[in-house]
Short mmCIF file of C-alpha atoms and ligand atoms in Angstrom, two decimals:
data_model
loop_
_atom_site.label_atom_id
_atom_site.label_comp_id
_atom_site.label_asym_id
_atom_site.label_seq_id
_atom_site.Cartn_x
_atom_site.Cartn_y
_atom_site.Cartn_z
CA MET A 438 -20.95 35.37 -14.79
CA HIS A 439 -18.93 35.74 -11.55
CA LYS A 440 -15.68 37.42 -12.53
CA SER A 441 -12.81 37.07 -10.04
CA LYS A 442 -13.77 39.06 -6.96
CA LYS A 443 -11.59 41.31 -4.86
CA VAL A 444 -11.60 41.81 -1.11
CA PRO A 445 -10.15 44.93 0.55
CA LEU A 446 -7.18 44.18 2.85
CA ALA A 447 -6.43 47.81 3.68
CA LYS A 448 -7.25 51.09 2.00
CA GLY A 449 -6.30 50.74 -1.65
CA VAL A 450 -4.89 47.20 -1.19
CA TYR A 451 -6.92 44.33 -2.63
CA MET A 452 -6.52 40.57 -2.71
CA ALA A 453 -8.34 38.52 -5.32
CA LEU A 454 -10.59 35.83 -3.79
CA LYS A 455 -9.70 32.31 -4.81
CA THR A 456 -12.54 30.37 -6.40
CA THR A 457 -12.64 26.83 -5.04
CA ILE A 458 -14.85 23.91 -6.02
CA ILE A 459 -15.22 21.04 -3.57
CA THR A 460 -17.11 17.74 -3.65
CA GLY A 461 -18.21 15.87 -0.53
CA ALA A 462 -18.25 18.93 1.73
CA THR A 463 -21.49 17.92 3.50
CA SER A 464 -19.66 15.63 5.93
CA GLY A 465 -16.34 14.75 7.53
CA ILE A 466 -13.07 15.82 5.93
CA GLY A 467 -14.74 17.85 3.16
CA GLN A 468 -16.79 19.85 5.65
CA GLU A 469 -13.70 20.83 7.65
CA THR A 470 -11.82 21.62 4.44
CA ALA A 471 -14.64 23.93 3.34
CA LEU A 472 -14.71 25.68 6.72
CA ALA A 473 -10.93 26.18 6.74
CA LEU A 474 -10.82 27.55 3.19
CA ALA A 475 -13.85 29.79 3.79
CA ALA A 476 -12.04 31.20 6.83
CA GLN A 477 -9.12 32.02 4.51
CA GLY A 478 -11.45 33.94 2.18
CA HIS A 479 -11.97 31.43 -0.64
CA ALA A 480 -15.19 31.75 -2.63
CA LEU A 481 -16.61 28.23 -2.34
CA TYR A 482 -18.79 26.20 -4.64
CA LEU A 483 -20.14 23.19 -2.74
CA LEU A 484 -21.01 20.36 -5.14
CA VAL A 485 -23.50 18.24 -3.20
CA ARG A 486 -26.00 15.46 -3.80
CA ASN A 487 -28.17 16.63 -0.89
CA ILE A 488 -29.16 20.27 -1.35
CA LEU A 489 -30.59 20.60 2.16
CA LYS A 490 -27.27 19.50 3.70
CA GLY A 491 -25.47 21.89 1.34
CA GLU A 492 -27.63 24.84 2.41
CA GLN A 493 -27.11 23.96 6.09
CA LEU A 494 -23.36 23.92 5.55
CA LYS A 495 -23.50 27.24 3.72
CA GLN A 496 -25.26 28.74 6.77
CA GLN A 497 -22.75 27.13 9.14
CA ILE A 498 -19.86 28.59 7.13
CA ALA A 499 -21.46 32.07 7.18
CA ASP A 500 -22.05 31.81 10.96
CA LYS A 501 -18.56 30.55 11.78
CA THR A 502 -16.41 32.51 9.32
CA GLY A 503 -18.54 35.41 8.10
CA ASN A 504 -17.81 34.31 4.52
CA LYS A 505 -20.95 34.64 2.41
CA GLU A 506 -19.29 33.77 -0.90
CA VAL A 507 -20.55 30.19 -0.67
CA PHE A 508 -22.75 28.61 -3.33
CA VAL A 509 -24.49 25.24 -3.42
CA ILE A 510 -24.64 23.28 -6.69
CA ASN A 511 -26.41 19.98 -7.19
CA CYS A 512 -23.98 17.22 -8.20
CA ASP A 513 -24.47 13.51 -7.60
CA LEU A 514 -21.16 11.93 -8.57
CA ALA A 515 -22.90 8.61 -9.08
CA ASP A 516 -25.09 10.14 -11.81
CA LEU A 517 -23.00 11.19 -14.80
CA GLN A 518 -25.66 13.49 -16.25
CA SER A 519 -25.81 15.30 -12.90
CA VAL A 520 -22.00 15.72 -12.97
CA ARG A 521 -22.14 17.07 -16.50
CA ASP A 522 -24.96 19.48 -15.56
CA ALA A 523 -22.98 20.75 -12.55
CA ALA A 524 -19.93 21.41 -14.75
CA ASP A 525 -22.17 23.19 -17.31
CA GLU A 526 -23.67 25.36 -14.58
CA LEU A 527 -20.23 26.30 -13.25
CA SER A 528 -19.01 27.04 -16.78
CA LYS A 529 -21.88 29.51 -17.23
CA LYS A 530 -21.36 31.16 -13.82
CA LEU A 531 -17.58 31.37 -13.53
CA PHE A 532 -14.72 32.89 -15.43
CA ALA A 533 -12.01 30.77 -13.82
CA ILE A 534 -11.42 28.19 -11.08
CA ASN A 535 -8.34 28.30 -8.82
CA THR A 536 -8.84 25.09 -6.82
CA LEU A 537 -10.77 21.88 -7.45
CA ILE A 538 -10.96 19.45 -4.54
CA ASN A 539 -12.14 15.99 -5.57
CA ASN A 540 -12.94 14.85 -2.05
CA ALA A 541 -16.22 12.89 -2.10
CA GLY A 542 -15.95 9.13 -1.81
CA GLY A 543 -17.18 6.02 -0.17
CA ILE A 544 -16.92 2.29 0.31
CA PHE A 545 -19.88 0.01 -0.45
CA GLU A 546 -20.60 -3.19 1.47
CA GLU A 547 -22.53 -4.75 -1.44
CA ARG A 548 -21.81 -4.41 -5.14
CA GLN A 549 -24.18 -1.77 -6.55
CA ILE A 550 -24.62 -0.45 -10.08
CA ASN A 551 -25.55 3.17 -10.77
CA LYS A 552 -28.10 4.37 -13.34
CA ASN A 553 -25.37 4.66 -16.00
CA GLY A 554 -24.37 1.02 -15.52
CA PHE A 555 -21.19 1.63 -13.49
CA GLU A 556 -20.18 0.02 -10.23
CA MET A 557 -20.67 2.52 -7.39
CA THR A 558 -17.15 2.56 -5.90
CA PHE A 559 -15.72 3.25 -9.37
CA VAL A 560 -18.16 6.02 -10.31
CA THR A 561 -18.33 7.78 -6.92
CA ASN A 562 -14.63 7.81 -6.05
CA TYR A 563 -13.07 8.06 -9.49
CA LEU A 564 -15.08 8.23 -12.71
CA GLY A 565 -17.44 11.04 -11.64
CA HIS A 566 -14.44 13.14 -10.61
CA PHE A 567 -12.68 12.44 -13.92
CA LEU A 568 -15.75 13.74 -15.77
CA LEU A 569 -16.12 16.78 -13.51
CA THR A 570 -12.45 17.71 -13.84
CA GLN A 571 -12.32 17.26 -17.60
CA ASN A 572 -15.48 19.26 -18.22
CA LEU A 573 -14.13 22.08 -16.03
CA MET A 574 -10.71 22.04 -17.72
CA PRO A 575 -11.04 25.35 -19.61
CA LEU A 576 -11.95 27.14 -16.35
CA LEU A 577 -9.21 25.30 -14.46
CA GLN A 578 -6.65 26.41 -17.03
CA LYS A 579 -7.83 30.01 -16.85
CA GLY A 580 -7.43 29.89 -13.06
CA GLN A 581 -4.00 28.14 -13.17
CA ALA A 582 -5.70 25.75 -10.82
CA ARG A 583 -4.59 23.23 -8.26
CA ILE A 584 -6.51 19.96 -8.54
CA ILE A 585 -6.50 17.92 -5.33
CA ASN A 586 -7.67 14.30 -5.25
CA VAL A 587 -8.43 12.82 -1.84
CA SER A 588 -7.02 9.30 -2.14
CA SER A 589 -6.03 6.92 0.65
CA GLU A 590 -3.30 4.61 1.92
CA ALA A 591 -5.89 1.97 1.00
CA HIS A 592 -4.54 2.39 -2.55
CA LYS A 593 -1.77 0.03 -1.39
CA MET A 594 -4.35 -2.79 -1.38
CA GLY A 595 -5.41 -1.84 -4.90
CA LYS A 596 -4.52 -3.28 -8.29
CA PRO A 597 -5.78 -1.98 -11.62
CA GLN A 598 -8.14 -4.79 -12.50
CA PHE A 599 -8.64 -3.74 -16.13
CA ASP A 600 -10.30 -6.99 -17.17
CA ASP A 601 -13.12 -6.38 -14.68
CA LEU A 602 -13.32 -2.75 -13.51
CA GLN A 603 -16.93 -3.40 -12.56
CA TRP A 604 -16.16 -6.33 -10.21
CA SER A 605 -18.76 -8.47 -11.97
CA GLN A 606 -16.84 -11.75 -11.35
CA SER A 607 -16.38 -11.35 -7.60
CA TYR A 608 -16.76 -8.29 -5.39
CA SER A 609 -14.73 -7.17 -2.39
CA ALA A 610 -15.60 -3.76 -0.90
CA PHE A 611 -12.01 -3.17 0.28
CA LYS A 612 -10.39 -4.31 -2.97
CA ALA A 613 -12.76 -2.17 -5.05
CA TYR A 614 -12.12 0.82 -2.78
CA GLY A 615 -8.33 0.27 -2.90
CA MET A 616 -8.35 0.09 -6.70
CA ASN A 617 -10.30 3.33 -7.02
CA LYS A 618 -8.07 5.18 -4.57
CA LEU A 619 -5.13 3.98 -6.70
CA PHE A 620 -6.99 5.43 -9.71
CA SER A 621 -7.25 8.83 -8.05
CA ILE A 622 -3.43 8.81 -7.65
CA TYR A 623 -3.01 7.85 -11.33
CA PHE A 624 -5.45 10.59 -12.24
CA ALA A 625 -3.48 13.31 -10.39
CA GLN A 626 -0.25 12.10 -12.01
CA SER A 627 -1.78 12.19 -15.49
CA LEU A 628 -3.29 15.64 -14.95
CA ALA A 629 0.12 16.93 -13.83
CA GLU A 630 1.80 15.43 -16.86
CA LYS A 631 -0.77 16.55 -19.44
CA PHE A 632 -1.55 20.04 -18.15
CA ALA A 633 1.61 21.32 -16.40
CA ASP A 634 2.38 23.51 -19.41
CA LYS A 635 -1.09 25.08 -19.00
CA GLY A 636 -0.30 26.09 -15.41
CA ILE A 637 -2.19 23.24 -13.72
CA LEU A 638 -0.87 21.55 -10.59
CA ALA A 639 -2.40 18.25 -9.47
CA PHE A 640 -1.90 16.26 -6.27
CA SER A 641 -3.31 13.27 -4.44
CA LEU A 642 -3.28 12.67 -0.71
CA HIS A 643 -4.02 10.42 2.22
CA PRO A 644 -5.91 12.38 4.92
CA GLY A 645 -5.09 9.99 7.80
CA VAL A 646 -7.47 7.54 9.45
CA VAL A 647 -10.24 9.94 10.27
CA LYS A 648 -13.40 9.79 12.40
CA THR A 649 -16.14 10.60 9.89
CA GLU A 650 -19.19 8.93 8.35
CA PHE A 651 -16.84 6.92 6.14
CA GLY A 652 -17.58 3.18 6.32
CA ALA A 653 -20.82 3.70 8.27
CA GLY A 654 -22.62 1.26 5.96
CA LEU A 655 -20.10 -1.57 6.44
CA LYS A 656 -21.19 -4.79 8.13
CA GLY A 657 -19.38 -7.89 9.39
CA LEU A 658 -15.58 -7.80 9.21
CA GLY A 659 -15.54 -4.28 7.76
CA LYS A 660 -17.54 -2.97 10.70
CA ILE A 661 -15.26 -4.76 13.17
CA LEU A 662 -12.16 -3.26 11.49
CA MET A 663 -13.66 0.24 11.67
CA LEU A 664 -14.51 -0.26 15.38
CA LEU A 665 -10.97 -1.49 16.12
CA ALA A 666 -9.48 1.52 14.33
CA SER A 667 -11.85 3.97 16.01
CA PRO A 668 -9.75 4.82 19.15
CA PHE A 669 -6.78 5.70 16.93
CA MET A 670 -8.68 7.93 14.51
CA ILE A 671 -7.89 11.62 14.15
CA SER A 672 -10.57 14.33 14.00
CA ALA A 673 -12.08 15.51 10.71
CA GLU A 674 -10.40 18.87 11.29
CA GLN A 675 -7.00 17.15 11.49
CA GLY A 676 -7.98 15.01 8.50
CA ALA A 677 -8.53 18.16 6.43
CA GLU A 678 -5.05 19.54 7.10
CA THR A 679 -3.22 18.03 4.13
CA THR A 680 -5.97 19.06 1.69
CA VAL A 681 -5.92 22.62 3.07
CA PHE A 682 -2.12 22.65 2.86
CA LEU A 683 -2.19 21.59 -0.80
CA ALA A 684 -4.85 24.20 -1.56
CA THR A 685 -3.01 27.08 0.09
CA ALA A 686 0.75 26.52 0.51
CA PRO A 687 2.97 28.55 -1.81
CA ARG A 688 5.53 27.08 -4.21
CA LEU A 689 4.29 23.53 -4.71
CA ASP A 690 5.26 23.43 -8.39
CA LYS A 691 8.15 21.04 -7.85
CA TYR A 692 5.73 18.49 -6.36
CA ASN A 693 3.34 18.48 -9.31
CA GLY A 694 1.69 15.03 -9.55
CA ALA A 695 2.88 13.87 -6.12
CA TYR A 696 1.06 11.99 -3.37
CA PHE A 697 1.01 13.59 0.10
CA LYS A 698 0.55 12.47 3.69
CA LYS A 699 0.74 14.72 6.77
CA LYS A 700 1.46 17.72 4.51
CA LYS A 701 4.56 16.00 3.07
CA LYS A 702 5.32 14.19 -0.17
CA ALA A 703 4.93 10.47 0.50
CA LYS A 704 5.72 7.15 -1.10
CA THR A 705 3.02 5.31 -3.01
CA SER A 706 2.81 1.61 -3.75
CA ALA A 707 5.06 0.43 -6.59
CA ILE A 708 2.05 -0.15 -8.84
CA ALA A 709 1.00 3.48 -8.40
CA THR A 710 4.12 4.45 -10.36
CA ASP A 711 3.27 2.23 -13.32
CA THR A 712 2.96 4.60 -16.28
CA PRO A 713 1.42 2.13 -18.80
CA SER A 714 -1.39 1.34 -16.32
CA ARG A 715 -1.95 5.02 -15.67
CA ASN A 716 -2.14 5.80 -19.40
CA LYS A 717 -4.43 2.84 -19.99
CA LEU A 718 -6.79 4.11 -17.28
CA TRP A 719 -6.94 7.55 -18.91
CA ASP A 720 -7.84 6.06 -22.31
CA ILE A 721 -10.48 3.76 -20.82
CA SER A 722 -11.99 6.61 -18.81
CA GLU A 723 -12.33 8.81 -21.89
CA LYS A 724 -13.99 5.98 -23.81
CA LEU A 725 -16.41 5.17 -20.98
CA LEU A 726 -17.33 8.84 -20.64
CA SER A 727 -17.48 9.77 -24.31
CA ARG A 728 -21.22 10.62 -24.13
CA TYR A 729 -20.66 13.05 -21.27
CA LEU A 730 -17.31 14.70 -21.99
CA VAL A 731 -17.60 18.20 -23.42
CA TRP A 732 -13.99 18.97 -24.35
CA PRO A 733 -11.75 17.09 -26.76
CA SER A 734 -8.91 15.06 -25.35
CA VAL A 735 -5.32 16.37 -25.28
N1 LIG B 1905 -12.23 8.77 6.89
C1 LIG B 1905 -11.06 8.19 6.60
O1 LIG B 1905 -10.40 7.56 7.47
C2 LIG B 1905 -10.50 8.28 5.20
C3 LIG B 1905 -9.22 7.72 4.98
C4 LIG B 1905 -8.68 7.83 3.70
C5 LIG B 1905 -9.38 8.48 2.70
N2 LIG B 1905 -10.62 8.98 2.95
C6 LIG B 1905 -11.32 9.67 1.85
O2 LIG B 1905 -11.68 10.97 2.28
C7 LIG B 1905 -12.79 11.43 1.50
C8 LIG B 1905 -13.83 12.05 2.42
O3 LIG B 1905 -14.37 11.01 3.23
P1 LIG B 1905 -14.87 11.23 4.73
O4 LIG B 1905 -14.03 10.37 5.58
O5 LIG B 1905 -14.99 12.65 5.05
O6 LIG B 1905 -16.30 10.48 4.64
P2 LIG B 1905 -17.79 10.98 4.84
O7 LIG B 1905 -17.93 11.65 6.16
O8 LIG B 1905 -18.61 9.77 4.58
O9 LIG B 1905 -18.02 12.06 3.68
C9 LIG B 1905 -18.18 11.66 2.34
C10 LIG B 1905 -18.70 12.83 1.54
O10 LIG B 1905 -18.85 12.41 0.17
C11 LIG B 1905 -20.16 12.71 -0.25
N3 LIG B 1905 -20.63 11.77 -1.27
C12 LIG B 1905 -20.69 10.43 -1.21
N4 LIG B 1905 -21.23 9.93 -2.33
C13 LIG B 1905 -21.52 10.98 -3.12
C14 LIG B 1905 -22.11 11.12 -4.39
N5 LIG B 1905 -22.56 10.07 -5.10
N6 LIG B 1905 -22.26 12.36 -4.92
C15 LIG B 1905 -21.86 13.45 -4.23
N7 LIG B 1905 -21.29 13.39 -3.01
C16 LIG B 1905 -21.13 12.17 -2.46
C17 LIG B 1905 -21.01 12.61 1.01
O11 LIG B 1905 -22.25 13.26 0.81
P3 LIG B 1905 -23.50 13.05 1.82
O12 LIG B 1905 -23.28 14.01 2.96
O13 LIG B 1905 -24.68 13.42 0.98
O14 LIG B 1905 -23.48 11.62 2.25
C18 LIG B 1905 -20.10 13.29 2.00
O15 LIG B 1905 -20.18 14.70 1.88
C19 LIG B 1905 -13.29 10.23 0.71
O16 LIG B 1905 -12.80 10.30 -0.61
C20 LIG B 1905 -12.66 9.04 1.43
O17 LIG B 1905 -12.48 7.95 0.57
C21 LIG B 1905 -11.20 8.91 4.19
#
């Protein structure tokens, strides 16, 4: 069990290391977030689906920042058993978690179904993170954690399509992506509401339009849109700034549940403030995940 560690600042003065879990750190925004937080002394747990990429990043972090408190854990968000196993492993290793960054995500040109029977946009961007967060909840509470969901302005294209969350009638990559980024905003709001009295803060954010591997698999119109946006894209380092801000800035309590852009509280779509939809999503998520959830609902 890794108890909270302490680093010497000066003789006799110690600062506890923050323990931070991050998904999707093997590329783009997540990679820059991991590097920035490692440079600030966070102990990092990289939850990755590609162990080789995770180990390479661990080495890169050690080379660039000198921080060797970096650990690689297997976690494929599109495989719910893998998510549960990762949470179990962390629960055995750690006493508490101070930051959870639900960053991994993607958009899928064609409709795909994962091995648990869920549509890939839904499980990768939202449902896998719901399971991870819920199964880590005792550790998150012990660490008075901040939970940070990387959402997107694309949520403004999204509607909660509860009658067909799996897009089995007709599939649109952008609509499915928009809906699931809306869900990550709902999720942060619900976490803030349900767990504020346990010391949890939860946020969602838009990182900007960022030059990363995001959308690399798109074809046709999607590819053209990405190419058109390309000259206006910010760097992954700039794209990580709002996540790093939410992970490190003091006194964010009054913003609990809020959506951020450019390190500032920002306006969501009107539908993202719809409490009945948000509550409905929570109930559905718990039902869909009942085989994998470890802790009872609140
Ligand atoms: N780029 C933008 O303009 C933009 C705008 C708004 C929001 N976002 C959001 O920002 C977040 C980061 O995206 P990015 O732009 O940095 O894209 P990226 O370069 O494609 O990085 C995506 C990360 O997610 C990981 N990932 C994907 N599927 C996974 C799975 N099933 N299990 C575990 N990890 C998985 C990838 O792992 P591998 O390395 O193994 O592929 C990679 O580390 C996403 O949530 C995205 O929706 C991006």
